[in-house]
PDB file of C-alpha atoms in Angstrom:
ATOM      1  CA  MET A   1       1.048  97.596  18.136  1.00  0.00           C
ATOM      2  CA  THR A   2      -1.371  94.837  17.963  1.00  0.00           C
ATOM      3  CA  THR A   3      -3.238  93.449  15.086  1.00  0.00           C
ATOM      4  CA  ASP A   4      -6.606  94.674  17.223  1.00  0.00           C
ATOM      5  CA  ALA A   5      -4.843  97.976  17.944  1.00  0.00           C
ATOM      6  CA  TRP A   6      -4.222  98.094  13.721  1.00  0.00           C
ATOM      7  CA  ASP A   7      -7.439  97.218  12.928  1.00  0.00           C
ATOM      8  CA  ALA A   8      -9.293  99.939  14.843  1.00  0.00           C
ATOM      9  CA  ARG A   9      -7.035 102.577  13.373  1.00  0.00           C
ATOM     10  CA  PHE A  10      -7.902 101.560   9.630  1.00  0.00           C
ATOM     11  CA  ASP A  11     -11.875 101.728  11.055  1.00  0.00           C
ATOM     12  CA  ASP A  12     -10.894 105.494  12.835  1.00  0.00           C
ATOM     13  CA  PHE A  13      -9.602 106.017   8.980  1.00  0.00           C
ATOM     14  CA  TRP A  14     -12.604 104.550   6.992  1.00  0.00           C
ATOM     15  CA  ASP A  15     -15.291 105.890   9.454  1.00  0.00           C
ATOM     16  CA  GLY A  16     -13.274 109.586   8.658  1.00  0.00           C
ATOM     17  CA  VAL A  17     -12.493 109.768   5.460  1.00  0.00           C
ATOM     18  CA  GLU A  18     -13.233 112.285   2.665  1.00  0.00           C
ATOM     19  CA  LEU A  19     -14.067 110.738  -0.291  1.00  0.00           C
ATOM     20  CA  ASP A  20     -14.889 114.144  -1.964  1.00  0.00           C
ATOM     21  CA  ASP A  21     -10.715 115.348  -1.347  1.00  0.00           C
ATOM     22  CA  PRO A  22      -9.797 112.307  -3.319  1.00  0.00           C
ATOM     23  CA  THR A  23      -5.600 113.925  -2.509  1.00  0.00           C
ATOM     24  CA  GLY A  24      -6.337 114.212   1.146  1.00  0.00           C
ATOM     25  CA  ALA A  25      -7.600 110.564   1.447  1.00  0.00           C
ATOM     26  CA  ARG A  26      -4.253 109.416  -0.306  1.00  0.00           C
ATOM     27  CA  ALA A  27      -2.770 111.036   1.358  1.00  0.00           C
ATOM     28  CA  ARG A  28      -4.183 110.097   5.105  1.00  0.00           C
ATOM     29  CA  LEU A  29      -3.823 106.543   3.831  1.00  0.00           C
ATOM     30  CA  GLU A  30      -0.702 106.596   3.347  1.00  0.00           C
ATOM     31  CA  ALA A  31       0.542 108.232   6.357  1.00  0.00           C
ATOM     32  CA  LEU A  32      -1.116 105.155   8.591  1.00  0.00           C
ATOM     33  CA  LEU A  33       0.513 102.814   6.224  1.00  0.00           C
ATOM     34  CA  ALA A  34       3.875 104.287   6.962  1.00  0.00           C
ATOM     35  CA  GLU A  35       3.574 104.670   9.979  1.00  0.00           C
ATOM     36  CA  ARG A  36       2.504 101.128  10.234  1.00  0.00           C
ATOM     37  CA  GLY A  37       6.178  99.752   8.404  1.00  0.00           C
ATOM     38  CA  ILE A  38       4.996  96.819   6.371  1.00  0.00           C
ATOM     39  CA  GLY A  39       4.748  96.206   3.032  1.00  0.00           C
ATOM     40  CA  ASP A  40       1.978  93.460   2.961  1.00  0.00           C
ATOM     41  CA  ALA A  41      -1.634  92.012   1.920  1.00  0.00           C
ATOM     42  CA  ARG A  42      -3.529  94.167   4.604  1.00  0.00           C
ATOM     43  CA  ALA A  43      -1.705  97.021   2.932  1.00  0.00           C
ATOM     44  CA  SER A  44      -2.514  96.394  -0.988  1.00  0.00           C
ATOM     45  CA  TYR A  45      -6.010  95.717   0.274  1.00  0.00           C
ATOM     46  CA  GLU A  46      -6.061  98.745   1.528  1.00  0.00           C
ATOM     47  CA  ARG A  47      -4.979 100.576  -0.958  1.00  0.00           C
ATOM     48  CA  GLY A  48      -7.286  98.769  -2.992  1.00  0.00           C
ATOM     49  CA  SER A  49     -10.029  99.165  -1.082  1.00  0.00           C
ATOM     50  CA  LEU A  50      -9.157 103.666  -1.175  1.00  0.00           C
ATOM     51  CA  HIS A  51      -8.906 103.238  -4.911  1.00  0.00           C
ATOM     52  CA  ASP A  52     -12.699 101.152  -5.284  1.00  0.00           C
ATOM     53  CA  SER A  53     -14.067 104.246  -2.696  1.00  0.00           C
ATOM     54  CA  LEU A  54     -13.254 106.679  -5.067  1.00  0.00           C
ATOM     55  CA  GLY A  55     -14.429 104.842  -8.168  1.00  0.00           C
ATOM     56  CA  GLU A  56     -11.063 103.849  -9.494  1.00  0.00           C
ATOM     57  CA  GLU A  57     -12.026  99.938 -10.047  1.00  0.00           C
ATOM     58  CA  ASP A  58      -9.074  99.973 -12.779  1.00  0.00           C
ATOM     59  CA  ALA A  59      -6.579 100.603 -10.329  1.00  0.00           C
ATOM     60  CA  ALA A  60      -8.091  98.591  -7.527  1.00  0.00           C
ATOM     61  CA  ILE A  61      -8.462  95.330  -8.917  1.00  0.00           C
ATOM     62  CA  PRO A  62      -4.690  94.349  -8.818  1.00  0.00           C
ATOM     63  CA  LEU A  63      -3.942  95.795  -5.328  1.00  0.00           C
ATOM     64  CA  TYR A  64      -7.479  93.455  -4.593  1.00  0.00           C
ATOM     65  CA  ARG A  65      -5.491  90.645  -6.278  1.00  0.00           C
ATOM     66  CA  ALA A  66      -2.028  90.764  -4.947  1.00  0.00           C
ATOM     67  CA  ALA A  67      -3.603  91.225  -1.148  1.00  0.00           C
ATOM     68  CA  LEU A  68      -5.217  88.058  -2.034  1.00  0.00           C
ATOM     69  CA  ALA A  69      -1.948  86.240  -3.677  1.00  0.00           C
ATOM     70  CA  ASP A  70      -0.069  87.326  -1.070  1.00  0.00           C
ATOM     71  CA  GLY A  71      -1.956  85.679   2.615  1.00  0.00           C
ATOM     72  CA  LEU A  72      -4.642  88.641   3.338  1.00  0.00           C
ATOM     73  CA  SER A  73      -5.711  87.464   7.096  1.00  0.00           C
ATOM     74  CA  ASP A  74      -8.576  85.171   6.569  1.00  0.00           C
ATOM     75  CA  ASP A  75     -10.858  88.012   8.566  1.00  0.00           C
ATOM     76  CA  LEU A  76     -10.567  89.717   5.491  1.00  0.00           C
ATOM     77  CA  ARG A  77     -10.290  87.689   2.851  1.00  0.00           C
ATOM     78  CA  THR A  78     -13.954  87.136   2.122  1.00  0.00           C
ATOM     79  CA  GLN A  79     -14.438  91.387   1.621  1.00  0.00           C
ATOM     80  CA  ALA A  80     -11.275  91.204  -0.639  1.00  0.00           C
ATOM     81  CA  THR A  81     -12.699  88.530  -2.690  1.00  0.00           C
ATOM     82  CA  ILE A  82     -16.143  90.536  -2.901  1.00  0.00           C
ATOM     83  CA  GLN A  83     -14.773  94.122  -3.882  1.00  0.00           C
ATOM     84  CA  LEU A  84     -12.608  92.647  -6.410  1.00  0.00           C
ATOM     85  CA  ALA A  85     -15.417  90.856  -7.797  1.00  0.00           C
ATOM     86  CA  SER A  86     -17.465  93.988  -7.511  1.00  0.00           C
ATOM     87  CA  SER A  87     -15.016  95.998  -9.334  1.00  0.00           C
ATOM     88  CA  LEU A  88     -14.306  93.490 -11.992  1.00  0.00           C
ATOM     89  CA  ARG A  89     -18.036  93.197 -13.019  1.00  0.00           C
ATOM     90  CA  ASN A  90     -18.575  97.740 -12.977  1.00  0.00           C
ATOM     91  CA  VAL A  91     -15.080  97.166 -15.429  1.00  0.00           C
ATOM     92  CA  GLY A  92     -16.957  94.850 -17.661  1.00  0.00           C
ATOM     93  CA  ASP A  93     -15.774  91.534 -16.122  1.00  0.00           C
ATOM     94  CA  ALA A  94     -19.545  89.889 -15.101  1.00  0.00           C
ATOM     95  CA  SER A  95     -17.729  86.827 -16.046  1.00  0.00           C
ATOM     96  CA  GLY A  96     -14.547  86.858 -13.064  1.00  0.00           C
ATOM     97  CA  ALA A  97     -16.917  88.147 -11.004  1.00  0.00           C
ATOM     98  CA  ILE A  98     -19.155  85.091 -11.283  1.00  0.00           C
ATOM     99  CA  ALA A  99     -16.564  83.189 -11.175  1.00  0.00           C
ATOM    100  CA  LEU A 100     -15.314  84.836  -7.647  1.00  0.00           C
ATOM    101  CA  LEU A 101     -18.384  84.633  -6.025  1.00  0.00           C
ATOM    102  CA  ARG A 102     -19.719  81.298  -6.367  1.00  0.00           C
ATOM    103  CA  ALA A 103     -16.586  80.128  -4.737  1.00  0.00           C
ATOM    104  CA  VAL A 104     -17.713  81.849  -1.382  1.00  0.00           C
ATOM    105  CA  PRO A 105     -18.961  79.100   0.814  1.00  0.00           C
ATOM    106  CA  ALA A 106     -22.224  78.843   2.793  1.00  0.00           C
ATOM    107  CA  SER A 107     -20.379  78.911   5.859  1.00  0.00           C
ATOM    108  CA  ASP A 108     -18.915  82.174   5.670  1.00  0.00           C
ATOM    109  CA  PRO A 109     -20.484  85.156   7.621  1.00  0.00           C
ATOM    110  CA  LEU A 110     -20.744  86.871   4.439  1.00  0.00           C
ATOM    111  CA  HIS A 111     -22.353  84.307   2.250  1.00  0.00           C
ATOM    112  CA  ASP A 112     -25.371  86.135   1.939  1.00  0.00           C
ATOM    113  CA  ALA A 113     -23.629  89.687   0.861  1.00  0.00           C
ATOM    114  CA  ALA A 114     -21.529  87.809  -2.092  1.00  0.00           C
ATOM    115  CA  GLN A 115     -24.898  86.020  -3.280  1.00  0.00           C
ATOM    116  CA  ALA A 116     -26.412  89.898  -3.315  1.00  0.00           C
ATOM    117  CA  PHE A 117     -23.233  91.334  -5.507  1.00  0.00           C
ATOM    118  CA  LEU A 118     -24.005  87.543  -7.205  1.00  0.00           C
ATOM    119  CA  ALA A 119     -27.199  88.573  -8.620  1.00  0.00           C
ATOM    120  CA  LEU A 120     -25.998  92.075  -9.903  1.00  0.00           C
ATOM    121  CA  ALA A 121     -22.683  90.063 -11.683  1.00  0.00           C
ATOM    122  CA  LEU A 122     -25.386  87.686 -13.111  1.00  0.00           C
ATOM    123  CA  HIS A 123     -28.284  90.309 -14.095  1.00  0.00           C
ATOM    124  CA  SER A 124     -24.271  91.730 -16.210  1.00  0.00           C
ATOM    125  CA  ASP A 125     -23.887  88.773 -17.323  1.00  0.00           C
ATOM    126  CA  GLU A 126     -27.206  88.928 -19.314  1.00  0.00           C
ATOM    127  CA  LYS A 127     -28.639  86.274 -16.957  1.00  0.00           C
ATOM    128  CA  PRO A 128     -31.487  88.283 -15.503  1.00  0.00           C
ATOM    129  CA  THR A 129     -33.790  85.536 -14.427  1.00  0.00           C
ATOM    130  CA  GLU A 130     -31.278  83.599 -12.752  1.00  0.00           C
ATOM    131  CA  ALA A 131     -30.549  86.924 -10.970  1.00  0.00           C
ATOM    132  CA  LEU A 132     -33.593  87.612  -9.761  1.00  0.00           C
ATOM    133  CA  ALA A 133     -34.196  83.961  -8.950  1.00  0.00           C
ATOM    134  CA  LEU A 134     -30.594  84.292  -6.630  1.00  0.00           C
ATOM    135  CA  ALA A 135     -32.029  87.674  -4.881  1.00  0.00           C
ATOM    136  CA  LEU A 136     -35.005  85.920  -3.380  1.00  0.00           C
ATOM    137  CA  ARG A 137     -33.560  82.548  -2.428  1.00  0.00           C
ATOM    138  CA  THR A 138     -30.931  84.756  -0.392  1.00  0.00           C
ATOM    139  CA  LEU A 139     -33.023  87.006   1.244  1.00  0.00           C
ATOM    140  CA  ALA A 140     -36.097  84.235   1.640  1.00  0.00           C
ATOM    141  CA  PRO A 141     -35.216  82.857   5.015  1.00  0.00           C
ATOM    142  CA  HIS A 142     -34.292  86.809   6.578  1.00  0.00           C
ATOM    143  CA  LEU A 143     -38.883  87.698   5.938  1.00  0.00           C
ATOM    144  CA  PRO A 144     -40.434  87.774   8.962  1.00  0.00           C
ATOM    145  CA  ARG A 145     -43.578  85.785   6.804  1.00  0.00           C
ATOM    146  CA  TYR A 146     -44.126  84.070   3.246  1.00  0.00           C
ATOM    147  CA  ARG A 147     -40.188  82.746   3.490  1.00  0.00           C
ATOM    148  CA  ARG A 148     -41.150  79.607   1.943  1.00  0.00           C
ATOM    149  CA  ALA A 149     -43.997  81.050  -0.471  1.00  0.00           C
ATOM    150  CA  VAL A 150     -41.282  83.264  -1.813  1.00  0.00           C
ATOM    151  CA  ASP A 151     -38.465  80.123  -2.097  1.00  0.00           C
ATOM    152  CA  ALA A 152     -40.299  78.365  -3.938  1.00  0.00           C
ATOM    153  CA  TYR A 153     -42.019  81.090  -6.218  1.00  0.00           C
ATOM    154  CA  ALA A 154     -37.885  81.328  -7.288  1.00  0.00           C
ATOM    155  CA  GLY A 155     -37.373  77.938  -8.125  1.00  0.00           C
ATOM    156  CA  GLU A 156     -39.858  77.989 -10.841  1.00  0.00           C
ATOM    157  CA  LEU A 157     -39.216  81.671 -12.012  1.00  0.00           C
ATOM    158  CA  VAL A 158     -38.142  80.547 -15.932  1.00  0.00           C
ATOM    159  CA  LYS A 159     -35.769  82.040 -18.377  1.00  0.00           C
ATOM    160  CA  LEU A 160     -37.992  85.358 -20.136  1.00  0.00           C
ATOM    161  CA  ASP A 161     -38.355  84.370 -24.038  1.00  0.00           C
ATOM    162  CA  ARG A 162     -35.916  86.662 -26.199  1.00  0.00           C
ATOM    163  CA  VAL A 163     -34.298  86.789 -28.914  1.00  0.00           C
ATOM    164  CA  ARG A 164     -30.504  86.217 -28.220  1.00  0.00           C
ATOM    165  CA  VAL A 165     -27.142  87.514 -30.545  1.00  0.00           C
ATOM    166  CA  ILE A 166     -24.082  86.246 -29.668  1.00  0.00           C
ATOM    167  CA  ALA A 167     -20.562  85.562 -30.942  1.00  0.00           C
ATOM    168  CA  VAL A 168     -18.776  82.327 -31.250  1.00  0.00           C
ATOM    169  CA  GLY A 169     -15.383  81.068 -32.286  1.00  0.00           C
ATOM    170  CA  LEU A 170     -14.341  77.949 -34.371  1.00  0.00           C
ATOM    171  CA  LEU A 171     -10.578  77.263 -32.994  1.00  0.00           C
ATOM    172  CA  VAL A 172      -9.193  74.450 -35.621  1.00  0.00           C
ATOM    173  CA  ARG A 173      -5.727  72.566 -35.176  1.00  0.00           C
ATOM    174  CA  ASP A 174      -4.799  69.254 -37.138  1.00  0.00           C
ATOM    175  CA  GLY A 175      -8.584  67.757 -37.343  1.00  0.00           C
ATOM    176  CA  SER A 176      -9.549  68.930 -34.787  1.00  0.00           C
ATOM    177  CA  VAL A 177     -11.622  71.606 -33.194  1.00  0.00           C
ATOM    178  CA  LEU A 178     -12.072  73.511 -29.698  1.00  0.00           C
ATOM    179  CA  LEU A 179     -15.456  73.219 -27.965  1.00  0.00           C
ATOM    180  CA  GLU A 180     -17.071  73.352 -24.593  1.00  0.00           C
ATOM    181  CA  SER A 181     -18.340  71.195 -22.922  1.00  0.00           C
ATOM    182  CA  TYR A 182     -21.769  71.445 -21.043  1.00  0.00           C
ATOM    183  CA  PRO A 183     -21.280  67.065 -19.057  1.00  0.00           C
ATOM    184  CA  ALA A 184     -24.893  65.018 -18.527  1.00  0.00           C
ATOM    185  CA  ASN A 185     -26.868  65.448 -15.814  1.00  0.00           C
ATOM    186  CA  ALA A 186     -30.998  64.400 -15.055  1.00  0.00           C
ATOM    187  CA  ARG A 187     -31.954  66.106 -17.737  1.00  0.00           C
ATOM    188  CA  HIS A 188     -29.300  66.372 -21.040  1.00  0.00           C
ATOM    189  CA  GLY A 189     -26.545  64.311 -21.616  1.00  0.00           C
ATOM    190  CA  GLU A 190     -23.217  65.583 -23.081  1.00  0.00           C
ATOM    191  CA  PHE A 191     -23.041  67.895 -25.741  1.00  0.00           C
ATOM    192  CA  LEU A 192     -20.800  70.576 -26.665  1.00  0.00           C
ATOM    193  CA  ARG A 193     -21.063  74.241 -27.967  1.00  0.00           C
ATOM    194  CA  ALA A 194     -18.405  76.732 -30.026  1.00  0.00           C
ATOM    195  CA  PRO A 195     -16.815  78.931 -27.173  1.00  0.00           C
ATOM    196  CA  GLY A 196     -18.712  81.812 -27.383  1.00  0.00           C
ATOM    197  CA  GLY A 197     -21.228  84.567 -25.499  1.00  0.00           C
ATOM    198  CA  GLY A 198     -23.620  87.082 -25.856  1.00  0.00           C
ATOM    199  CA  ILE A 199     -22.830  90.542 -27.522  1.00  0.00           C
ATOM    200  CA  SER A 200     -23.920  93.773 -25.597  1.00  0.00           C
ATOM    201  CA  PHE A 201     -25.805  96.646 -26.436  1.00  0.00           C
ATOM    202  CA  GLY A 202     -23.429  98.706 -29.044  1.00  0.00           C
ATOM    203  CA  GLU A 203     -20.714  96.130 -29.175  1.00  0.00           C
ATOM    204  CA  PRO A 204     -19.823  94.798 -32.868  1.00  0.00           C
ATOM    205  CA  ALA A 205     -19.537  91.146 -33.171  1.00  0.00           C
ATOM    206  CA  ALA A 206     -15.786  90.729 -33.620  1.00  0.00           C
ATOM    207  CA  VAL A 207     -15.028  91.998 -30.314  1.00  0.00           C
ATOM    208  CA  ALA A 208     -17.762  90.485 -28.482  1.00  0.00           C
ATOM    209  CA  VAL A 209     -15.929  86.885 -29.526  1.00  0.00           C
ATOM    210  CA  ARG A 210     -12.644  88.572 -28.333  1.00  0.00           C
ATOM    211  CA  ARG A 211     -13.994  89.570 -25.012  1.00  0.00           C
ATOM    212  CA  GLU A 212     -15.947  86.708 -24.631  1.00  0.00           C
ATOM    213  CA  PHE A 213     -13.012  83.967 -25.214  1.00  0.00           C
ATOM    214  CA  ALA A 214     -10.751  86.928 -22.682  1.00  0.00           C
ATOM    215  CA  GLU A 215     -13.045  86.720 -20.089  1.00  0.00           C
ATOM    216  CA  GLU A 216     -14.346  83.093 -20.140  1.00  0.00           C
ATOM    217  CA  LEU A 217     -10.784  81.559 -20.915  1.00  0.00           C
ATOM    218  CA  ASP A 218      -8.750  84.262 -20.192  1.00  0.00           C
ATOM    219  CA  ALA A 219      -7.229  84.228 -23.778  1.00  0.00           C
ATOM    220  CA  THR A 220      -6.334  86.134 -25.911  1.00  0.00           C
ATOM    221  CA  ILE A 221      -7.662  85.577 -29.892  1.00  0.00           C
ATOM    222  CA  ASP A 222      -4.370  86.806 -32.476  1.00  0.00           C
ATOM    223  CA  ASP A 223      -7.772  86.729 -35.594  1.00  0.00           C
ATOM    224  CA  ALA A 224     -11.479  86.934 -35.874  1.00  0.00           C
ATOM    225  CA  ARG A 225     -12.482  86.422 -39.585  1.00  0.00           C
ATOM    226  CA  LEU A 226     -16.517  86.333 -39.788  1.00  0.00           C
ATOM    227  CA  LEU A 227     -17.631  82.631 -41.364  1.00  0.00           C
ATOM    228  CA  ALA A 228     -21.422  83.094 -41.541  1.00  0.00           C
ATOM    229  CA  VAL A 229     -24.346  84.398 -39.617  1.00  0.00           C
ATOM    230  CA  THR A 230     -26.808  81.589 -38.660  1.00  0.00           C
ATOM    231  CA  GLU A 231     -30.223  80.979 -36.888  1.00  0.00           C
ATOM    232  CA  ASN A 232     -30.170  78.377 -33.877  1.00  0.00           C
ATOM    233  CA  ILE A 233     -33.959  77.596 -32.451  1.00  0.00           C
ATOM    234  CA  PHE A 234     -34.418  74.780 -29.742  1.00  0.00           C
ATOM    235  CA  ASP A 235     -36.061  73.949 -26.987  1.00  0.00           C
ATOM    236  CA  THR A 236     -34.664  72.557 -24.366  1.00  0.00           C
ATOM    237  CA  SER A 237     -35.679  70.859 -20.522  1.00  0.00           C
ATOM    238  CA  SER A 238     -35.248  74.245 -18.765  1.00  0.00           C
ATOM    239  CA  GLY A 239     -37.080  76.472 -22.107  1.00  0.00           C
ATOM    240  CA  ARG A 240     -37.525  77.352 -25.617  1.00  0.00           C
ATOM    241  CA  GLY A 241     -34.454  79.362 -26.796  1.00  0.00           C
ATOM    242  CA  HIS A 242     -33.706  81.397 -29.694  1.00  0.00           C
ATOM    243  CA  GLU A 243     -29.978  82.630 -30.812  1.00  0.00           C
ATOM    244  CA  ILE A 244     -29.076  85.188 -34.188  1.00  0.00           C
ATOM    245  CA  VAL A 245     -24.970  83.300 -34.377  1.00  0.00           C
ATOM    246  CA  HIS A 246     -21.925  85.062 -35.263  1.00  0.00           C
ATOM    247  CA  VAL A 247     -20.013  82.344 -35.996  1.00  0.00           C
ATOM    248  CA  PHE A 248     -15.934  83.247 -36.301  1.00  0.00           C
ATOM    249  CA  ALA A 249     -12.334  81.717 -37.552  1.00  0.00           C
ATOM    250  CA  VAL A 250     -10.443  82.358 -34.299  1.00  0.00           C
ATOM    251  CA  ALA A 251      -6.528  81.786 -33.996  1.00  0.00           C
ATOM    252  CA  SER A 252      -5.036  82.277 -30.694  1.00  0.00           C
ATOM    253  CA  ALA A 253      -1.381  81.390 -30.290  1.00  0.00           C
ATOM    254  CA  GLY A 254      -1.849  81.063 -26.233  1.00  0.00           C
ATOM    255  CA  LEU A 255      -5.823  78.609 -27.015  1.00  0.00           C
ATOM    256  CA  ALA A 256      -3.774  76.269 -29.849  1.00  0.00           C
ATOM    257  CA  ALA A 257      -0.848  75.136 -27.985  1.00  0.00           C
ATOM    258  CA  LEU A 258      -3.190  73.540 -25.071  1.00  0.00           C
ATOM    259  CA  PRO A 259      -2.206  69.466 -25.459  1.00  0.00           C
ATOM    260  CA  ALA A 260      -4.957  67.460 -27.151  1.00  0.00           C
ATOM    261  CA  ASP A 261      -5.351  65.798 -23.426  1.00  0.00           C
ATOM    262  CA  GLU A 262      -5.919  68.612 -21.379  1.00  0.00           C
ATOM    263  CA  ARG A 263      -8.348  71.217 -20.411  1.00  0.00           C
ATOM    264  CA  ILE A 264      -9.039  74.194 -19.665  1.00  0.00           C
ATOM    265  CA  ALA A 265     -11.868  75.092 -16.982  1.00  0.00           C
ATOM    266  CA  VAL A 266     -14.560  78.080 -17.629  1.00  0.00           C
ATOM    267  CA  ARG A 267     -14.612  80.883 -15.388  1.00  0.00           C
ATOM    268  CA  ASP A 268     -18.401  80.954 -15.280  1.00  0.00           C
ATOM    269  CA  SER A 269     -19.404  77.784 -15.204  1.00  0.00           C
ATOM    270  CA  HIS A 270     -19.177  74.053 -14.955  1.00  0.00           C
ATOM    271  CA  THR A 271     -17.990  73.397 -17.769  1.00  0.00           C
ATOM    272  CA  THR A 272     -14.322  72.979 -19.442  1.00  0.00           C
ATOM    273  CA  VAL A 273     -13.321  73.064 -23.386  1.00  0.00           C
ATOM    274  CA  GLY A 274     -10.615  70.377 -24.820  1.00  0.00           C
ATOM    275  CA  TRP A 275      -9.849  69.720 -28.439  1.00  0.00           C
ATOM    276  CA  TYR A 276     -12.390  67.583 -30.410  1.00  0.00           C
ATOM    277  CA  GLU A 277     -11.821  65.198 -33.913  1.00  0.00           C
ATOM    278  CA  ILE A 278     -13.569  67.336 -36.352  1.00  0.00           C
ATOM    279  CA  ALA A 279     -13.984  63.650 -38.282  1.00  0.00           C
ATOM    280  CA  ALA A 280     -15.701  61.749 -34.688  1.00  0.00           C
ATOM    281  CA  LEU A 281     -18.078  64.846 -34.363  1.00  0.00           C
ATOM    282  CA  ARG A 282     -20.185  64.621 -38.059  1.00  0.00           C
ATOM    283  CA  ALA A 283     -20.215  60.753 -37.521  1.00  0.00           C
ATOM    284  CA  GLY A 284     -21.989  61.447 -34.313  1.00  0.00           C
ATOM    285  CA  SER A 285     -19.902  61.202 -31.117  1.00  0.00           C
ATOM    286  CA  LEU A 286     -21.489  64.184 -29.383  1.00  0.00           C
ATOM    287  CA  PRO A 287     -24.236  66.559 -30.825  1.00  0.00           C
ATOM    288  CA  VAL A 288     -22.747  70.105 -31.368  1.00  0.00           C
ATOM    289  CA  TYR A 289     -24.545  73.309 -30.892  1.00  0.00           C
ATOM    290  CA  PRO A 290     -25.651  75.962 -31.968  1.00  0.00           C
ATOM    291  CA  ALA A 291     -26.685  73.887 -35.087  1.00  0.00           C
ATOM    292  CA  GLY A 292     -25.116  73.301 -38.344  1.00  0.00           C
ATOM    293  CA  ILE A 293     -21.983  74.661 -37.212  1.00  0.00           C
ATOM    294  CA  LEU A 294     -19.952  71.404 -38.495  1.00  0.00           C
ATOM    295  CA  ASP A 295     -20.824  72.343 -41.725  1.00  0.00           C
ATOM    296  CA  LEU A 296     -18.733  75.306 -41.368  1.00  0.00           C
ATOM    297  CA  LEU A 297     -15.791  73.183 -40.164  1.00  0.00           C
ATOM    298  CA  PRO A 298     -13.159  72.521 -42.864  1.00  0.00           C
TER     299      PRO A 298
END
């Protein structure tokens, strides 16, 4: 049977699938895949899609990853990427979703759909203003009128004034500390921040710092010890900021093995992390935030 013929068979399955009967749906899909007789990327994708449709995101995620890694055809790759990102957001990994969706090129026919899911992921990642601006910019070209006005207003949105509670981790090795570098641009010079991020409602700070390292750096924290809770109030070119910062001394065998001259890309950002000599930082080599964090280093 040709690829087009199998596409039609899969379309028929999805048109008629009864999601209120999970056992029957699984049996129908497995029968179809058995008839096709190929345990390939397409099979992983279809199984992942069914798990996803049944609300079983934890089971869908590894199947989507396998489909993409095993060479899923180009006509399905973006669909798999969007569905994987959506599943990641639903299980709490908004950063992973953001990284995947930002990689979908503007030339892709599903780019606008990817942008819609990116807006959802940004909102889940506590970036509501960026999420709204993206949604409006994506919608604007499709409006019968006021396209230019909506696009312009989207660009003028500013972050809401709020107190943000975050958890960051300080990993020290041989007189150096692992920090995240924000490269210079037209608004600011290069600066450094301790890795970490926002604490979710109801989430203990010690859990948050472990989650942030896992989401942003794919790293496991072996130990986290609270050093201090500090307050950071600042002004930037994009607005004012106010943070309550839980600062942890962290241990991570995986990150500690990172060579001094190598860097790790942060998953949902243009930033990277690497080692910086503490003595040079104290001498003023680069600004380090949150303010006062160098005083907590040995």
